[in-house]
N, CA and C atoms as an extended XYZ file, in Angstrom:
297
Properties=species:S:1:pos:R:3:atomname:S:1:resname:S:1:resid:I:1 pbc="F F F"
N       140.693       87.171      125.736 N   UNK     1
C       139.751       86.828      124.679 CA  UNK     1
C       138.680       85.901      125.244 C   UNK     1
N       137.563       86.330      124.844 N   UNK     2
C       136.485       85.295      125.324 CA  UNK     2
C       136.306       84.085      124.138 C   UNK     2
N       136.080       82.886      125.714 N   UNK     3
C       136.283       81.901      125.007 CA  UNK     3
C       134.623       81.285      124.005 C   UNK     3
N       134.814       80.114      123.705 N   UNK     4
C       133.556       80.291      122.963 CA  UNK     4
C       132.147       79.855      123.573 C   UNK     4
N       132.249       79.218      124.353 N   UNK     5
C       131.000       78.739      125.119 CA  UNK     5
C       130.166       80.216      125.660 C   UNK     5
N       131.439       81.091      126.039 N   UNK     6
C       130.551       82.150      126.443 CA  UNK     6
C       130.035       83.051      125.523 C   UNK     6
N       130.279       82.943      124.672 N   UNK     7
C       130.023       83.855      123.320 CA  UNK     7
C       128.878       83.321      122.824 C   UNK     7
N       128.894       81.588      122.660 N   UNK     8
C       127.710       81.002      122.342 CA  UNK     8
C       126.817       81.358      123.504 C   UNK     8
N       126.855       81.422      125.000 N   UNK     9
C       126.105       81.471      126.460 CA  UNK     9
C       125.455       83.069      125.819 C   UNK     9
N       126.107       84.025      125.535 N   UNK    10
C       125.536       85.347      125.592 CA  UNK    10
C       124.899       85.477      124.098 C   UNK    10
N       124.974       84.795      123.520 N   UNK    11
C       124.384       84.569      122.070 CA  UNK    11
C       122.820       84.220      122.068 C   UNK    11
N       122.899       83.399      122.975 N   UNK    12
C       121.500       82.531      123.539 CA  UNK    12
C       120.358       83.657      124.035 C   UNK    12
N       121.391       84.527      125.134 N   UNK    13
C       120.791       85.266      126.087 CA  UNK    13
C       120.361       86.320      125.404 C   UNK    13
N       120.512       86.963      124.083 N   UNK    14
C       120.301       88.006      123.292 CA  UNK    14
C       119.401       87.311      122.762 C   UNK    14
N       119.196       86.290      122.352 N   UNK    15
C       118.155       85.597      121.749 CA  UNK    15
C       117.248       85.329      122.109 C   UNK    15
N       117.221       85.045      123.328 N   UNK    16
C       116.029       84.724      124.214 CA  UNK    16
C       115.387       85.793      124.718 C   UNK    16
N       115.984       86.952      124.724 N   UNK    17
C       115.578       88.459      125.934 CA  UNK    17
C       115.148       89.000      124.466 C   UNK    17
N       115.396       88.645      122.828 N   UNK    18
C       114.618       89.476      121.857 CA  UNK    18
C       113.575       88.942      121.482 C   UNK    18
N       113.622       88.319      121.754 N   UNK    19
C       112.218       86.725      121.747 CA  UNK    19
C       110.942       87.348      122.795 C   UNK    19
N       111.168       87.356      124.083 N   UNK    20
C       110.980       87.982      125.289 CA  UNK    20
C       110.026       89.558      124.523 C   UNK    20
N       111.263       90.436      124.027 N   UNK    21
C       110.767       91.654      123.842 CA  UNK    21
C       109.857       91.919      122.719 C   UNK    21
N       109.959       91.100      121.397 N   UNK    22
C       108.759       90.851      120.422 CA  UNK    22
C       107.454       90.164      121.131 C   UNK    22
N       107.577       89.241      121.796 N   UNK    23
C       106.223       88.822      122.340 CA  UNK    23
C       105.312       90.119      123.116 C   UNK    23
N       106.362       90.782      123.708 N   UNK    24
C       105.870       91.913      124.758 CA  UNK    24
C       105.280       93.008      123.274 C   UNK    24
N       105.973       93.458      122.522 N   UNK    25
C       105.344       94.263      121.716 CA  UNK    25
C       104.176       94.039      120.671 C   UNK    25
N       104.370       92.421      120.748 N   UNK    26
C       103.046       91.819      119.896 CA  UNK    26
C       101.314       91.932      120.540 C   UNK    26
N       101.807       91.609      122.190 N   UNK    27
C       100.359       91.458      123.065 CA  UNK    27
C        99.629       93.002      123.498 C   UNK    27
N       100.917       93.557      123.229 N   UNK    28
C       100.432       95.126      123.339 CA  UNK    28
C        99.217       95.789      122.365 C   UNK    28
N        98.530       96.891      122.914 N   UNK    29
C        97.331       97.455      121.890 CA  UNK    29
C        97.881       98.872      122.136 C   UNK    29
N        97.874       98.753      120.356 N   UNK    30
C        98.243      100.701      120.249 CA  UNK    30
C        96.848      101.417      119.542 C   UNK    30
N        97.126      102.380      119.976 N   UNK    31
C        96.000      103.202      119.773 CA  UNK    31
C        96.631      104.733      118.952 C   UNK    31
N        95.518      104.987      117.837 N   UNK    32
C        95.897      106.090      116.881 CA  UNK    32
C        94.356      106.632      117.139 C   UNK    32
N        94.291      108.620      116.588 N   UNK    33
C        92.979      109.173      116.665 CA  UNK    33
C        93.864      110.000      115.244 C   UNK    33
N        92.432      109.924      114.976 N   UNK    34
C        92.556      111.476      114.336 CA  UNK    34
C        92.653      112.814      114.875 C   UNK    34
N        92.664      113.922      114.534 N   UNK    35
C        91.926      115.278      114.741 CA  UNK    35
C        90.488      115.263      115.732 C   UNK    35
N        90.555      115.629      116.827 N   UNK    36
C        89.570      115.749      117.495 CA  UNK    36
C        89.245      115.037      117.914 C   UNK    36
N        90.011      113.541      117.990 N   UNK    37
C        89.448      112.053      118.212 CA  UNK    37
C        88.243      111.773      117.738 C   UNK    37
N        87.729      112.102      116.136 N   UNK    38
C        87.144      111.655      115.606 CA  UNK    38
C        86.775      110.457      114.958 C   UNK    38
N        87.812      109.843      114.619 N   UNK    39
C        88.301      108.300      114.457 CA  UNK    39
C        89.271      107.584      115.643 C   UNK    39
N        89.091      106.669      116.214 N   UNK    40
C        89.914      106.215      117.001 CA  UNK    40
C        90.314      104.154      116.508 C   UNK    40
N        91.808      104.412      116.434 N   UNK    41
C        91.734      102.872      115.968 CA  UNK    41
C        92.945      102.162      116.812 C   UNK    41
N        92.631      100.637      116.877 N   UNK    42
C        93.801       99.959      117.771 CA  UNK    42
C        93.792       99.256      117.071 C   UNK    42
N        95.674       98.941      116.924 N   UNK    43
C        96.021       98.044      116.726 CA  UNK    43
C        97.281       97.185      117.722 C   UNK    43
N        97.148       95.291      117.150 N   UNK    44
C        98.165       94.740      117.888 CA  UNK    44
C        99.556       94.930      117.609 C   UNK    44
N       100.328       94.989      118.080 N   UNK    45
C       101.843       94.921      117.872 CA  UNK    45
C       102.338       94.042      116.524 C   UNK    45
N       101.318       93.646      116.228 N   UNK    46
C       102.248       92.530      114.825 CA  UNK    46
C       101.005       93.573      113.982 C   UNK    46
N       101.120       95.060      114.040 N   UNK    47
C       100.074       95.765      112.865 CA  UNK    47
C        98.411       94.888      112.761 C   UNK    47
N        97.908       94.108      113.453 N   UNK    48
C        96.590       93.950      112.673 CA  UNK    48
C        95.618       94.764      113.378 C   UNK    48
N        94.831       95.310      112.473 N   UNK    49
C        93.689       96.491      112.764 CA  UNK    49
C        92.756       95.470      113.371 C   UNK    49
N        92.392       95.943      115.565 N   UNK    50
C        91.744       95.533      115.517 CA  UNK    50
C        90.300       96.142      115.674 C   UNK    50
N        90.331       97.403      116.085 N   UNK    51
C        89.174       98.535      116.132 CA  UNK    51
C        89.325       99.426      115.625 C   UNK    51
N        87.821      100.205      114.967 N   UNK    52
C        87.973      101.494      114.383 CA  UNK    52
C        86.435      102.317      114.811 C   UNK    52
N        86.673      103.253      115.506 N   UNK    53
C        85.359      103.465      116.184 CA  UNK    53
C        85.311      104.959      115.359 C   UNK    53
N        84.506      105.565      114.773 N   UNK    54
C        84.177      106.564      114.093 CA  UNK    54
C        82.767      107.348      115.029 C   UNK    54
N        83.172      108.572      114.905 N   UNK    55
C        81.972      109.625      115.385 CA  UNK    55
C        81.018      109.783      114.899 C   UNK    55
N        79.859      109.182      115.024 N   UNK    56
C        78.584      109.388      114.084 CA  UNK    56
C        78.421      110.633      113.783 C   UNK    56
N        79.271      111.901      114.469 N   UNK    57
C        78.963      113.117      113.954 CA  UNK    57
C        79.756      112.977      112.247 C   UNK    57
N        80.741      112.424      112.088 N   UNK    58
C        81.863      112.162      111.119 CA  UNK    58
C        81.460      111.519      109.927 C   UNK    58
N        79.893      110.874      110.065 N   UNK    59
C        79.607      110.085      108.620 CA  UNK    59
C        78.543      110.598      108.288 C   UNK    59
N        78.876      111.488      107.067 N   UNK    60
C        78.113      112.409      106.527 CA  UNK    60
C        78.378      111.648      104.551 C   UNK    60
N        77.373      111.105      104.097 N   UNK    61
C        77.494      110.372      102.925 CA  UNK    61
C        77.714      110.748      101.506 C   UNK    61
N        77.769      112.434      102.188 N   UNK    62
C        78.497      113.570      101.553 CA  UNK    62
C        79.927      113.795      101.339 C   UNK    62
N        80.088      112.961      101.727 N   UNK    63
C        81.642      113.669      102.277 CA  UNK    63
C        82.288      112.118      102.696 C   UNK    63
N        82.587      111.380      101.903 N   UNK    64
C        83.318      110.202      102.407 CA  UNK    64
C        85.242      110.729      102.452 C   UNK    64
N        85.256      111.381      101.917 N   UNK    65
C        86.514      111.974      101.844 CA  UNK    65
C        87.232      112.464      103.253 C   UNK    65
N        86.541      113.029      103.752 N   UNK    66
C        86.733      113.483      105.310 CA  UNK    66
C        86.826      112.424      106.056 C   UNK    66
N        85.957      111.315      105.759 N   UNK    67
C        86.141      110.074      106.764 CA  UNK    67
C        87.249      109.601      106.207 C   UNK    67
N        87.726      109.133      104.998 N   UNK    68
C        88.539      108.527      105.134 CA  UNK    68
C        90.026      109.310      105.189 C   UNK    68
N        90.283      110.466      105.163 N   UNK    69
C        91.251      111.107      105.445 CA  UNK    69
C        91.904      110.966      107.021 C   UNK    69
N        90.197      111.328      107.953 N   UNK    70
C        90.312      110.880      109.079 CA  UNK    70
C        90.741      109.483      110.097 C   UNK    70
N        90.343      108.544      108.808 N   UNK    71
C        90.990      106.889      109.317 CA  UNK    71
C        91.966      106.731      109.141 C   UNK    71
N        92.879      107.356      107.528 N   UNK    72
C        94.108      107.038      107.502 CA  UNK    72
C        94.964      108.070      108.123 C   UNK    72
N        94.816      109.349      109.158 N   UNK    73
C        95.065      110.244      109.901 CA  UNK    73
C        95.170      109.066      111.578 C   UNK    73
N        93.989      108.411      111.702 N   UNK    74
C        94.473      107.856      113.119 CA  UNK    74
C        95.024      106.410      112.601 C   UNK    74
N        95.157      105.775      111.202 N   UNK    75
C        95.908      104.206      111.449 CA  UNK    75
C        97.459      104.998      111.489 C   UNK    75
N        97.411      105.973      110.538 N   UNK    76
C        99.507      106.110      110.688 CA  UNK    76
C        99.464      106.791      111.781 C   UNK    76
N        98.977      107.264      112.699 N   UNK    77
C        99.666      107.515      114.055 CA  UNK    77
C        99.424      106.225      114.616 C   UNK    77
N        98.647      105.312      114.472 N   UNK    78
C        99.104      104.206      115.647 CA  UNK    78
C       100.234      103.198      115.171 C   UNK    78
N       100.203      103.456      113.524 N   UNK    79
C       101.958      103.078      113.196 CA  UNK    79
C       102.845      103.267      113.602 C   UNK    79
N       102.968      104.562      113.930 N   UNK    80
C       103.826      105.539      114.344 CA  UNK    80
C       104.117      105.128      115.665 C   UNK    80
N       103.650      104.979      116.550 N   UNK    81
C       103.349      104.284      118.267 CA  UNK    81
C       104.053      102.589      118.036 C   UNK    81
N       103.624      102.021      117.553 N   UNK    82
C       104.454      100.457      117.165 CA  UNK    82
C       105.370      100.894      116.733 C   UNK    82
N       105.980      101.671      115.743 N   UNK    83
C       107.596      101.721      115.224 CA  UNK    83
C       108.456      102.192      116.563 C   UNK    83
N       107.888      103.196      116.814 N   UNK    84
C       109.243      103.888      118.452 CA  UNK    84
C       108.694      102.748      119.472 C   UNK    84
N       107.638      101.980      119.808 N   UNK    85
C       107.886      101.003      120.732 CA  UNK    85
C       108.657      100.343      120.223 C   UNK    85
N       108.537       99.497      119.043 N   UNK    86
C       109.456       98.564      118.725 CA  UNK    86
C       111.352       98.771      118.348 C   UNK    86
N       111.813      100.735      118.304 N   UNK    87
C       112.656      100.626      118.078 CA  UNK    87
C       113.234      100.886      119.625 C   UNK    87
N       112.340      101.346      120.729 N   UNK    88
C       112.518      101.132      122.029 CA  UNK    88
C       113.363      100.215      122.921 C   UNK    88
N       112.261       99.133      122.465 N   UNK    89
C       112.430       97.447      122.780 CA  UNK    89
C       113.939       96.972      122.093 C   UNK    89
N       113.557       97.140      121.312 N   UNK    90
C       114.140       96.161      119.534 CA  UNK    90
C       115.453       96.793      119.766 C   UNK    90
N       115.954       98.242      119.778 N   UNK    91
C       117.157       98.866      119.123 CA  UNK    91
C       118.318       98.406      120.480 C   UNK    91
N       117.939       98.347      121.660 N   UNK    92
C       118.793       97.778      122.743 CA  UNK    92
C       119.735       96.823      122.054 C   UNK    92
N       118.993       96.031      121.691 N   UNK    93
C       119.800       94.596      120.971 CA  UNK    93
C       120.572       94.682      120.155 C   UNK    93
N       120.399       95.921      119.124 N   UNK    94
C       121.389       95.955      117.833 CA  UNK    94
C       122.382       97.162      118.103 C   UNK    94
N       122.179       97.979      119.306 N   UNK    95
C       122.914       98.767      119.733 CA  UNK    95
C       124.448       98.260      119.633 C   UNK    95
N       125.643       99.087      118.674 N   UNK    96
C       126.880       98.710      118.699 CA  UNK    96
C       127.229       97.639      118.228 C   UNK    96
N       126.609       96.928      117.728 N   UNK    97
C       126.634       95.758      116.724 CA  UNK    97
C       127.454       96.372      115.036 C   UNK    97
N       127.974       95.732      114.605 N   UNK    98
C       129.037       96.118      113.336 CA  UNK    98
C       128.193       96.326      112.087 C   UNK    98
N       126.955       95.849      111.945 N   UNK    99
C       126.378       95.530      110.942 CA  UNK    99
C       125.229       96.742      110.716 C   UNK    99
């Protein structure tokens, strides 16, 4: 049976190496497009939108509908890119855990 210092010692070390792996997924820039890479947007690892570059062919004042179909087409794929990094990183740690 392990005694407790080491339980507290490897307690630390899970703590510190998930600490470690959120910082790493926070400084990171993800990137989402639409269709044709008509919209292209990045965001940081803690979700904040920090670019959204649109195709001047794409803004037609006719048609705002298309643009914005197209923005929320490239922000949930760069959601999509932060969730599997973070369950990448992140799921190591909770791997086999009871809970």
């Amino acid at each position: 049976m392990m005694n407790m210092q080491k339980m507290m010692k490897q307690a630390q070390d899970l703590q510190k190496n998930m600490k470690v792996a959120q910082a790493e997924i926070e400084s990171t820039t993800f990137y989402g497009t639409s269709a044709q890479d008509l919209v292209k947007v990045a965001f940081t690892g803690d979700r904040k939108l920090t670019t959204i570059d649109i195709a001047t062919d794409l803004i037609d004042p006719e048609d705002k509908e298309t643009l914005s179909d197209m923005i929320a087409q490239a922000v949930n794929a760069a959601l999509v890119e932060i969730d599997k990094t973070t369950e990448q990183k992140m799921g190591k740690f909770t791997k086999g855990l009871p809970f």
